[in-house]
Amino acid sequence: MRKRKEAIFFFLKLLLGGLVIFPLFYGVCLSFMGMADIFKMPPVFFTDRMSWKNYQAVFGRVPIFTYFKNTLLVSGIQVAAQIITSSLAAYAFTFFEFKGKKPLFVLVLASMMIPYESNLISNYLTICGLKLTDTYLGLTLPFLANGMSIFILRQFYMTIPRELKEASVIDGCSHMNFLVRIAFPISKSATASLGLYAFVNAYNQYFWPLLVTNKDAMRTIQIGTGILKDSEGADYGLVLAAAMTAVLPAIIIFIFGQKSLVKGMVAGAVKG
Amino acid sequence: MKKSSKGKKWEWQPYLLLLPSLIIIGGFVFFPFIKNIYTSLTLTNASGNPIKFVGMRNYMKILTSSEFRETLLRTFKFALMVGIPSFVIGFVLALAAAEHKRGSRIYETMFTIPLVIAAAPASVIWYLIFAPHAGVLNYVLKTDYAWLAEPKMAIWCVAAVTAWSGLGMNVIFLLTGLRNVSAELLESAQLDGAGYFGRLFYITIPIASPQIFFVIFYNIVLSFQTFAQIRLLTNGGPYQSTRTLIWSIYEEAFRNTRFDYACAQSVILFLIIFVITRIQFLFEKKGVNY
């Protein structure tokens, strides 16, 4: 009896899950269809006319490799820079006593209270003023450091035993050495979570790259997908194939790095 | 200046370590913040440069325009349209996934996957679900609406897509809350005769209340930041029926080249989010009850 009840519940939960991912499933199905099947009534999910044609077109006609290259470069730069800048800053806040430490840390905390959306217009004007539109620097500059990562890494560095630091000083280990050889490796998993979270965020960015890119050669995959959809006489099968191609890396990261990613998100959201 | 120096000698190292972060945070968080406030008090030219100081005039203009007040009201309504379903559905899903069981990772992953689907591809898929005549939604409801072209309906569609995108995050946070409830506690309550809903309302919800509060506020702030969905589903239309505050900022800056208005509205957006996060902190301090 009990086993049977369990099985029914399991099935019901799968059904709920199916409802949640239905849009994704639907998108995948349509991405293999031509326009005639996409707009068929009643809707169909599978036909024998399904083919890889849309995907071939995405990789052939659409500069998707350029979009991908841009996206990976932009996300990669953002993540690498964020990890470096915030490790350095977190280290300074943890292992140094210096004038102005407190006010500077308060400043870092305060920066988290200013949402990036309310700064968009001014930042856009800054990037324009620096003539950095349509450049990788323009796409990444505002995201090379942020208060939240500094805060989280500092929390983590604080758990490193003082004795370890003192012993290393006696052994003549320099600060840089301690950071690179000890502090950074100890907090590897926290940094990885943070990095993964930052990567997914950067990969999924839409508003900022929309503002600072005009040339097709500089567009990211998210912007490219949107432009395909809005283009005159859009072929929706093709648009969906592009969308699914854009989604795939994020899903792979999610499935394999779920634990780490979730940890980064929880840490990132429950701040200050 | 030597590293080994003891005492009150000025150490340059920490400042050097902080420098990169401070430059970026200073240049792209605090500088724009102040510039925003300044620009909002001026008249700007077509490239966004202030040309004349006008004091509070931009704010007066904005706050007395009925169009803007409608936008503001719509922004708050939109927050509820996103926040309530996202929270309620997220809570049900989290309850369903709370117990660790064989195979629970399968549906847990299914419940949380919308989280990594970026707004752009999500909007593209839903755009077709909402398609007139042959869309799945029309088929399921046996209707024939052009959902995204109806002023009354379009905002619900945008809210639905946003809520769907936020669902994964809701489930994850609520799950961490629900899993803080110990199984022994629930079991002993059950032995004492507490039913499922009794346990839910008197044990589970109070213990998970920090996460519940957090998620509610998270949804509200998320809705204020919704841009890609509006851009790709409705472009702020039809008849401005999906123009929220953030869309209005975008439109003033990039369609009307009124950077002064856009900056003033950005300041308003900041104030709203600031007040809401303050309320959130207050709740986290006092409202968590168990």
XYZ file of C-alpha atoms in Angstrom, chain A residues 3 6 9-10 13-14 16-24 26-27 30 38-43 45 85-86 88-93 96-100 104 107-108 110-111 113-127 130 141-147 150 173-176 179 197 200 203-204 206-207 210-211 222-223 225-227 229-230 236 239-240 243-244 246-247 250-251 254-255 258 261-262 265-266 269-272, chain B residues 3 10-11 13-18 20-22 24-25 27-36 39 47-49 89 92-93 95-97 99 101-129 131-136 138-139 143 164 167 169 172-173 176 214 218 224-225 227-228 231-233 235 246 249-250 253-254 259 262-263 266-267 269-270 273-274 277-278 281 284:
214
model
C 4.842 1.680 -1.827
C 4.829 6.633 -2.924
C 3.211 10.778 -5.496
C 6.386 10.355 -7.491
C 5.623 15.254 -8.931
C 7.030 14.283 -12.303
C 4.267 18.912 -12.032
C 7.838 19.020 -13.238
C 6.610 18.317 -16.737
C 4.285 21.314 -16.529
C 7.147 23.544 -15.383
C 9.452 22.525 -18.189
C 6.702 22.344 -20.793
C 7.725 25.631 -22.469
C 11.250 24.317 -22.825
C 7.737 22.879 -26.642
C 10.560 25.141 -27.754
C 9.292 23.579 -32.580
C 4.746 25.419 -36.065
C 1.445 27.130 -36.785
C -0.577 23.993 -37.239
C -3.906 23.768 -35.433
C -4.267 21.740 -33.268
C -0.627 22.159 -32.217
C 4.811 18.301 -30.952
C 39.479 41.837 -8.040
C 37.295 40.509 -5.258
C 42.408 40.868 -3.693
C 39.964 43.206 -2.016
C 38.616 40.544 0.331
C 42.158 39.694 1.310
C 42.920 43.324 2.127
C 39.793 43.593 4.247
C 45.302 44.007 6.914
C 44.747 46.766 9.391
C 44.905 50.123 7.669
C 43.608 53.624 7.857
C 40.162 53.956 6.367
C 36.002 51.691 2.717
C 31.403 51.875 0.950
C 31.641 48.383 -0.522
C 26.721 50.484 0.348
C 27.444 49.747 -3.307
C 22.269 48.931 -2.171
C 22.388 50.617 -5.564
C 20.688 48.431 -8.175
C 22.424 48.317 -11.504
C 19.237 49.138 -13.371
C 19.090 52.618 -11.887
C 22.659 53.266 -13.058
C 22.194 52.005 -16.604
C 21.635 55.346 -18.290
C 24.592 57.081 -16.658
C 26.859 54.103 -17.273
C 25.791 54.019 -20.894
C 26.687 57.694 -21.237
C 30.060 57.020 -19.587
C 30.831 54.195 -21.999
C 34.926 56.836 -23.457
C 33.921 47.293 -17.730
C 31.068 47.918 -15.242
C 31.114 44.244 -14.228
C 34.810 43.730 -13.508
C 34.262 44.070 -9.775
C 31.333 44.092 -7.425
C 30.632 44.586 -3.783
C 34.021 41.030 -2.131
C 55.622 33.955 3.554
C 54.663 37.193 1.824
C 51.078 38.399 1.568
C 50.879 37.649 -2.119
C 46.845 34.722 -0.868
C 26.916 32.138 -10.610
C 25.458 32.275 -15.732
C 25.936 34.676 -20.089
C 22.285 35.622 -19.702
C 20.462 41.273 -22.008
C 19.959 44.932 -21.161
C 21.717 45.707 -25.985
C 22.661 49.261 -25.056
C 21.071 36.731 -26.236
C 20.912 39.896 -28.310
C 18.398 35.677 -30.641
C 16.222 38.705 -29.965
C 17.216 40.357 -33.213
C 12.951 37.157 -33.641
C 12.284 40.790 -34.481
C 10.343 31.008 -36.104
C 14.658 31.633 -34.217
C 13.880 28.762 -31.853
C 17.282 30.165 -28.826
C 17.817 26.496 -27.994
C 21.753 29.702 -26.642
C 20.082 27.817 -23.804
C 23.460 27.138 -19.514
C 21.475 23.922 -19.055
C 23.108 23.702 -14.492
C 22.874 19.939 -14.656
C 23.856 22.408 -9.887
C 25.706 27.037 -8.729
C 22.899 26.921 -6.198
C 23.090 31.908 -5.777
C 22.054 31.467 -2.192
C 21.170 36.681 -2.764
C 21.311 36.584 1.019
C 23.723 39.446 1.319
C 24.383 42.128 3.948
C 56.777 45.052 4.137
C 52.026 53.618 6.280
C 51.312 50.356 4.501
C 49.725 47.055 0.139
C 46.069 46.945 1.225
C 45.305 50.036 -0.827
C 46.904 48.503 -3.856
C 44.835 45.345 -3.379
C 41.658 47.389 -3.094
C 40.967 47.686 -8.886
C 37.698 47.041 -7.060
C 37.410 50.605 -5.863
C 35.282 49.871 -10.867
C 32.809 50.300 -8.017
C 33.341 54.507 -11.571
C 30.302 52.367 -12.288
C 28.270 52.400 -9.088
C 28.887 55.605 -7.146
C 29.847 57.948 -9.962
C 26.780 57.111 -12.083
C 24.626 57.277 -8.975
C 25.700 60.843 -8.269
C 25.706 61.784 -11.936
C 22.170 60.450 -12.209
C 21.576 65.045 -14.499
C 23.807 63.212 -26.435
C 22.852 63.294 -22.776
C 25.048 66.172 -21.628
C 3.537 28.071 -7.346
C 3.742 24.324 -3.809
C 6.639 22.966 -5.845
C 6.627 21.505 -0.646
C 6.411 18.726 -3.197
C 10.193 18.459 -3.401
C 11.508 15.514 1.356
C 13.506 10.618 -1.566
C 14.743 8.261 -4.195
C 14.583 10.072 -7.507
C 13.801 13.431 -5.902
C 16.687 15.031 -7.772
C 14.832 14.424 -11.015
C 11.833 16.585 -10.210
C 13.908 19.010 -8.180
C 15.944 19.692 -11.306
C 12.772 20.027 -13.352
C 11.318 22.549 -10.891
C 14.417 24.714 -10.855
C 15.533 24.613 -14.472
C 13.724 27.831 -15.592
C 16.369 29.623 -13.582
C 19.061 29.147 -16.206
C 16.848 29.843 -19.199
C 17.777 33.395 -20.115
C 15.052 35.951 -20.622
C 15.650 36.185 -24.377
C 15.136 32.505 -25.318
C 12.341 32.215 -22.731
C 10.540 35.149 -24.318
C 10.975 33.700 -27.791
C 9.367 30.408 -26.742
C 6.498 32.050 -24.891
C 5.964 34.423 -27.797
C 4.929 31.377 -29.810
C 2.861 29.907 -26.972
C 0.645 33.240 -30.773
C -2.747 34.290 -32.150
C -4.928 31.574 -33.696
C -2.469 28.691 -33.601
C -0.757 29.219 -30.248
C -0.846 26.481 -27.633
C -5.409 29.461 -27.423
C -5.693 25.749 -28.088
C -9.988 30.787 -27.262
C 8.089 31.443 -14.911
C 10.196 30.167 -10.431
C 14.950 30.809 -7.725
C 15.561 26.930 -4.413
C 15.179 29.432 -1.599
C 16.398 25.615 1.838
C 13.130 36.798 1.351
C 13.064 38.988 -4.198
C 11.028 46.010 -11.223
C 14.045 44.853 -13.201
C 13.217 44.376 -19.250
C 14.061 41.687 -21.817
C 11.266 44.220 -25.071
C 10.818 40.876 -26.808
C 7.138 40.231 -26.136
C 7.929 46.443 -26.833
C 12.213 50.472 -16.346
C 13.419 54.896 -18.510
C 14.564 53.066 -21.625
C 16.528 57.795 -23.033
C 16.702 55.895 -26.286
C 18.161 61.684 -20.801
C 15.381 59.081 -17.865
C 17.782 60.013 -15.073
C 16.180 56.177 -12.574
C 16.449 58.059 -9.296
C 13.467 53.579 -9.417
C 16.392 53.606 -7.003
C 13.892 49.627 -4.598
C 15.729 51.217 -1.673
C 14.814 46.580 0.645
C 14.683 48.672 3.839
C 15.479 44.285 6.412
C 13.995 40.128 8.611
